[in-house]
């Protein structure tokens, strides 16, 4: 399954020297999609400043489930950790490519 998307950095479309949009493919595309999903659903925002370990564990599990729901992610490989104020997510694609997303 091929994944292709427009490259977006800092909420802006990335253009090449000709002014055309750059593309992301495969693992880069999937990682970008996961990053956008995490931001759009507010998971990172919900975790920052949360002191309850139970709530953090619940949110971490919810993020892992959301990642696993992506049909391009190999089941059982999604891992999420909150390190300081950074949300680190990793997984493997069906093509066995590693994905890491940090928010």
mmCIF file with all atom_site columns, C-alpha atoms in Angstrom:
data_model
loop_
_atom_site.group_PDB
_atom_site.id
_atom_site.type_symbol
_atom_site.label_atom_id
_atom_site.label_alt_id
_atom_site.label_comp_id
_atom_site.label_asym_id
_atom_site.label_entity_id
_atom_site.label_seq_id
_atom_site.pdbx_PDB_ins_code
_atom_site.Cartn_x
_atom_site.Cartn_y
_atom_site.Cartn_z
_atom_site.occupancy
_atom_site.B_iso_or_equiv
_atom_site.pdbx_formal_charge
_atom_site.auth_seq_id
_atom_site.auth_comp_id
_atom_site.auth_asym_id
_atom_site.auth_atom_id
_atom_site.pdbx_PDB_model_num
ATOM 1   C CA . UNK A 1 1   ? 0.000  0.000  0.000  1.00 0.00 ? 1   UNK A CA 1
ATOM 2   C CA . UNK A 1 2   ? 1.566  3.265  -1.110 1.00 0.00 ? 2   UNK A CA 1
ATOM 3   C CA . UNK A 1 3   ? 1.161  6.342  1.063  1.00 0.00 ? 3   UNK A CA 1
ATOM 4   C CA . UNK A 1 4   ? 1.836  9.751  -0.448 1.00 0.00 ? 4   UNK A CA 1
ATOM 5   C CA . UNK A 1 5   ? 0.982  13.161 1.008  1.00 0.00 ? 5   UNK A CA 1
ATOM 6   C CA . UNK A 1 6   ? 2.014  16.797 0.794  1.00 0.00 ? 6   UNK A CA 1
ATOM 7   C CA . UNK A 1 7   ? 4.869  17.786 3.086  1.00 0.00 ? 7   UNK A CA 1
ATOM 8   C CA . UNK A 1 8   ? 3.792  20.126 5.888  1.00 0.00 ? 8   UNK A CA 1
ATOM 9   C CA . UNK A 1 9   ? 6.242  21.645 8.369  1.00 0.00 ? 9   UNK A CA 1
ATOM 10  C CA . UNK A 1 10  ? 5.273  24.175 11.055 1.00 0.00 ? 10  UNK A CA 1
ATOM 11  C CA . UNK A 1 11  ? 1.689  24.192 9.738  1.00 0.00 ? 11  UNK A CA 1
ATOM 12  C CA . UNK A 1 12  ? 2.866  25.342 6.308  1.00 0.00 ? 12  UNK A CA 1
ATOM 13  C CA . UNK A 1 13  ? 3.154  23.638 2.943  1.00 0.00 ? 13  UNK A CA 1
ATOM 14  C CA . UNK A 1 14  ? 6.765  22.921 1.925  1.00 0.00 ? 14  UNK A CA 1
ATOM 15  C CA . UNK A 1 15  ? 7.633  24.036 -1.603 1.00 0.00 ? 15  UNK A CA 1
ATOM 16  C CA . UNK A 1 16  ? 10.604 22.978 -3.725 1.00 0.00 ? 16  UNK A CA 1
ATOM 17  C CA . UNK A 1 17  ? 12.813 25.372 -5.731 1.00 0.00 ? 17  UNK A CA 1
ATOM 18  C CA . UNK A 1 18  ? 10.224 25.477 -8.519 1.00 0.00 ? 18  UNK A CA 1
ATOM 19  C CA . UNK A 1 19  ? 7.462  26.473 -6.110 1.00 0.00 ? 19  UNK A CA 1
ATOM 20  C CA . UNK A 1 20  ? 5.765  23.073 -6.328 1.00 0.00 ? 20  UNK A CA 1
ATOM 21  C CA . UNK A 1 21  ? 4.629  21.229 -3.201 1.00 0.00 ? 21  UNK A CA 1
ATOM 22  C CA . UNK A 1 22  ? 7.049  18.604 -1.914 1.00 0.00 ? 22  UNK A CA 1
ATOM 23  C CA . UNK A 1 23  ? 5.715  15.115 -1.290 1.00 0.00 ? 23  UNK A CA 1
ATOM 24  C CA . UNK A 1 24  ? 6.214  12.668 1.544  1.00 0.00 ? 24  UNK A CA 1
ATOM 25  C CA . UNK A 1 25  ? 6.005  8.953  0.919  1.00 0.00 ? 25  UNK A CA 1
ATOM 26  C CA . UNK A 1 26  ? 5.679  5.735  2.917  1.00 0.00 ? 26  UNK A CA 1
ATOM 27  C CA . UNK A 1 27  ? 6.988  6.014  6.513  1.00 0.00 ? 27  UNK A CA 1
ATOM 28  C CA . UNK A 1 28  ? 7.418  9.809  6.357  1.00 0.00 ? 28  UNK A CA 1
ATOM 29  C CA . UNK A 1 29  ? 3.818  10.171 5.181  1.00 0.00 ? 29  UNK A CA 1
ATOM 30  C CA . UNK A 1 30  ? 2.493  7.856  7.900  1.00 0.00 ? 30  UNK A CA 1
ATOM 31  C CA . UNK A 1 31  ? 4.499  9.676  10.587 1.00 0.00 ? 31  UNK A CA 1
ATOM 32  C CA . UNK A 1 32  ? 3.129  13.026 9.391  1.00 0.00 ? 32  UNK A CA 1
ATOM 33  C CA . UNK A 1 33  ? -0.423 11.647 9.450  1.00 0.00 ? 33  UNK A CA 1
ATOM 34  C CA . UNK A 1 34  ? 0.073  10.346 13.012 1.00 0.00 ? 34  UNK A CA 1
ATOM 35  C CA . UNK A 1 35  ? 1.515  13.696 14.127 1.00 0.00 ? 35  UNK A CA 1
ATOM 36  C CA . UNK A 1 36  ? -1.505 15.515 12.712 1.00 0.00 ? 36  UNK A CA 1
ATOM 37  C CA . UNK A 1 37  ? -3.927 13.025 14.298 1.00 0.00 ? 37  UNK A CA 1
ATOM 38  C CA . UNK A 1 38  ? -2.313 13.508 17.716 1.00 0.00 ? 38  UNK A CA 1
ATOM 39  C CA . UNK A 1 39  ? -2.538 17.289 17.434 1.00 0.00 ? 39  UNK A CA 1
ATOM 40  C CA . UNK A 1 40  ? -6.062 17.365 15.992 1.00 0.00 ? 40  UNK A CA 1
ATOM 41  C CA . UNK A 1 41  ? -7.476 15.064 18.681 1.00 0.00 ? 41  UNK A CA 1
ATOM 42  C CA . UNK A 1 42  ? -5.736 17.049 21.435 1.00 0.00 ? 42  UNK A CA 1
ATOM 43  C CA . UNK A 1 43  ? -3.833 14.170 23.035 1.00 0.00 ? 43  UNK A CA 1
ATOM 44  C CA . UNK A 1 44  ? -0.568 16.078 23.468 1.00 0.00 ? 44  UNK A CA 1
ATOM 45  C CA . UNK A 1 45  ? -2.399 19.076 24.936 1.00 0.00 ? 45  UNK A CA 1
ATOM 46  C CA . UNK A 1 46  ? -4.315 16.816 27.358 1.00 0.00 ? 46  UNK A CA 1
ATOM 47  C CA . UNK A 1 47  ? -1.129 15.161 28.613 1.00 0.00 ? 47  UNK A CA 1
ATOM 48  C CA . UNK A 1 48  ? 0.890  18.313 29.232 1.00 0.00 ? 48  UNK A CA 1
ATOM 49  C CA . UNK A 1 49  ? 0.566  19.320 32.864 1.00 0.00 ? 49  UNK A CA 1
ATOM 50  C CA . UNK A 1 50  ? -1.536 16.280 33.802 1.00 0.00 ? 50  UNK A CA 1
ATOM 51  C CA . UNK A 1 51  ? -0.425 15.049 37.220 1.00 0.00 ? 51  UNK A CA 1
ATOM 52  C CA . UNK A 1 52  ? -2.674 12.031 37.615 1.00 0.00 ? 52  UNK A CA 1
ATOM 53  C CA . UNK A 1 53  ? -0.743 8.893  36.668 1.00 0.00 ? 53  UNK A CA 1
ATOM 54  C CA . UNK A 1 54  ? -4.034 7.094  36.048 1.00 0.00 ? 54  UNK A CA 1
ATOM 55  C CA . UNK A 1 55  ? -5.193 9.728  33.548 1.00 0.00 ? 55  UNK A CA 1
ATOM 56  C CA . UNK A 1 56  ? -1.771 9.733  31.862 1.00 0.00 ? 56  UNK A CA 1
ATOM 57  C CA . UNK A 1 57  ? -1.851 5.942  31.536 1.00 0.00 ? 57  UNK A CA 1
ATOM 58  C CA . UNK A 1 58  ? -5.371 6.119  30.086 1.00 0.00 ? 58  UNK A CA 1
ATOM 59  C CA . UNK A 1 59  ? -4.376 8.801  27.567 1.00 0.00 ? 59  UNK A CA 1
ATOM 60  C CA . UNK A 1 60  ? -1.247 6.843  26.618 1.00 0.00 ? 60  UNK A CA 1
ATOM 61  C CA . UNK A 1 61  ? -3.352 3.754  25.969 1.00 0.00 ? 61  UNK A CA 1
ATOM 62  C CA . UNK A 1 62  ? -5.826 5.799  23.907 1.00 0.00 ? 62  UNK A CA 1
ATOM 63  C CA . UNK A 1 63  ? -2.980 7.164  21.756 1.00 0.00 ? 63  UNK A CA 1
ATOM 64  C CA . UNK A 1 64  ? -1.599 3.652  21.218 1.00 0.00 ? 64  UNK A CA 1
ATOM 65  C CA . UNK A 1 65  ? -5.056 2.437  20.181 1.00 0.00 ? 65  UNK A CA 1
ATOM 66  C CA . UNK A 1 66  ? -5.453 5.366  17.760 1.00 0.00 ? 66  UNK A CA 1
ATOM 67  C CA . UNK A 1 67  ? -2.069 4.546  16.241 1.00 0.00 ? 67  UNK A CA 1
ATOM 68  C CA . UNK A 1 68  ? -2.939 0.855  15.970 1.00 0.00 ? 68  UNK A CA 1
ATOM 69  C CA . UNK A 1 69  ? -6.203 1.753  14.201 1.00 0.00 ? 69  UNK A CA 1
ATOM 70  C CA . UNK A 1 70  ? -4.168 3.033  11.244 1.00 0.00 ? 70  UNK A CA 1
ATOM 71  C CA . UNK A 1 71  ? -4.181 0.143  8.770  1.00 0.00 ? 71  UNK A CA 1
ATOM 72  C CA . UNK A 1 72  ? -0.623 1.030  7.712  1.00 0.00 ? 72  UNK A CA 1
ATOM 73  C CA . UNK A 1 73  ? 0.759  0.298  11.215 1.00 0.00 ? 73  UNK A CA 1
ATOM 74  C CA . UNK A 1 74  ? 1.808  -3.253 12.103 1.00 0.00 ? 74  UNK A CA 1
ATOM 75  C CA . UNK A 1 75  ? -0.413 -4.382 15.011 1.00 0.00 ? 75  UNK A CA 1
ATOM 76  C CA . UNK A 1 76  ? 1.228  -4.469 18.428 1.00 0.00 ? 76  UNK A CA 1
ATOM 77  C CA . UNK A 1 77  ? 4.124  -2.161 17.557 1.00 0.00 ? 77  UNK A CA 1
ATOM 78  C CA . UNK A 1 78  ? 2.738  1.198  18.737 1.00 0.00 ? 78  UNK A CA 1
ATOM 79  C CA . UNK A 1 79  ? 4.529  2.554  21.801 1.00 0.00 ? 79  UNK A CA 1
ATOM 80  C CA . UNK A 1 80  ? 3.894  5.874  23.540 1.00 0.00 ? 80  UNK A CA 1
ATOM 81  C CA . UNK A 1 81  ? 5.893  7.562  26.300 1.00 0.00 ? 81  UNK A CA 1
ATOM 82  C CA . UNK A 1 82  ? 5.666  10.972 27.934 1.00 0.00 ? 82  UNK A CA 1
ATOM 83  C CA . UNK A 1 83  ? 9.224  12.189 28.555 1.00 0.00 ? 83  UNK A CA 1
ATOM 84  C CA . UNK A 1 84  ? 9.188  15.508 30.361 1.00 0.00 ? 84  UNK A CA 1
ATOM 85  C CA . UNK A 1 85  ? 6.796  17.557 28.257 1.00 0.00 ? 85  UNK A CA 1
ATOM 86  C CA . UNK A 1 86  ? 7.479  15.624 25.049 1.00 0.00 ? 86  UNK A CA 1
ATOM 87  C CA . UNK A 1 87  ? 5.157  12.928 23.759 1.00 0.00 ? 87  UNK A CA 1
ATOM 88  C CA . UNK A 1 88  ? 7.256  10.235 22.048 1.00 0.00 ? 88  UNK A CA 1
ATOM 89  C CA . UNK A 1 89  ? 5.429  7.775  19.797 1.00 0.00 ? 89  UNK A CA 1
ATOM 90  C CA . UNK A 1 90  ? 6.955  4.942  17.801 1.00 0.00 ? 90  UNK A CA 1
ATOM 91  C CA . UNK A 1 91  ? 5.652  2.110  15.648 1.00 0.00 ? 91  UNK A CA 1
ATOM 92  C CA . UNK A 1 92  ? 6.504  -0.062 12.652 1.00 0.00 ? 92  UNK A CA 1
ATOM 93  C CA . UNK A 1 93  ? 4.726  0.042  9.323  1.00 0.00 ? 93  UNK A CA 1
ATOM 94  C CA . UNK A 1 94  ? 3.489  -2.989 7.435  1.00 0.00 ? 94  UNK A CA 1
ATOM 95  C CA . UNK A 1 95  ? 6.616  -2.533 5.275  1.00 0.00 ? 95  UNK A CA 1
ATOM 96  C CA . UNK A 1 96  ? 8.693  -2.895 8.488  1.00 0.00 ? 96  UNK A CA 1
ATOM 97  C CA . UNK A 1 97  ? 9.807  0.748  8.452  1.00 0.00 ? 97  UNK A CA 1
ATOM 98  C CA . UNK A 1 98  ? 10.318 2.449  11.811 1.00 0.00 ? 98  UNK A CA 1
ATOM 99  C CA . UNK A 1 99  ? 8.259  5.541  12.594 1.00 0.00 ? 99  UNK A CA 1
ATOM 100 C CA . UNK A 1 100 ? 9.003  7.986  15.394 1.00 0.00 ? 100 UNK A CA 1
ATOM 101 C CA . UNK A 1 101 ? 6.910  11.035 16.199 1.00 0.00 ? 101 UNK A CA 1
ATOM 102 C CA . UNK A 1 102 ? 7.694  13.555 18.932 1.00 0.00 ? 102 UNK A CA 1
ATOM 103 C CA . UNK A 1 103 ? 5.365  16.370 19.949 1.00 0.00 ? 103 UNK A CA 1
#
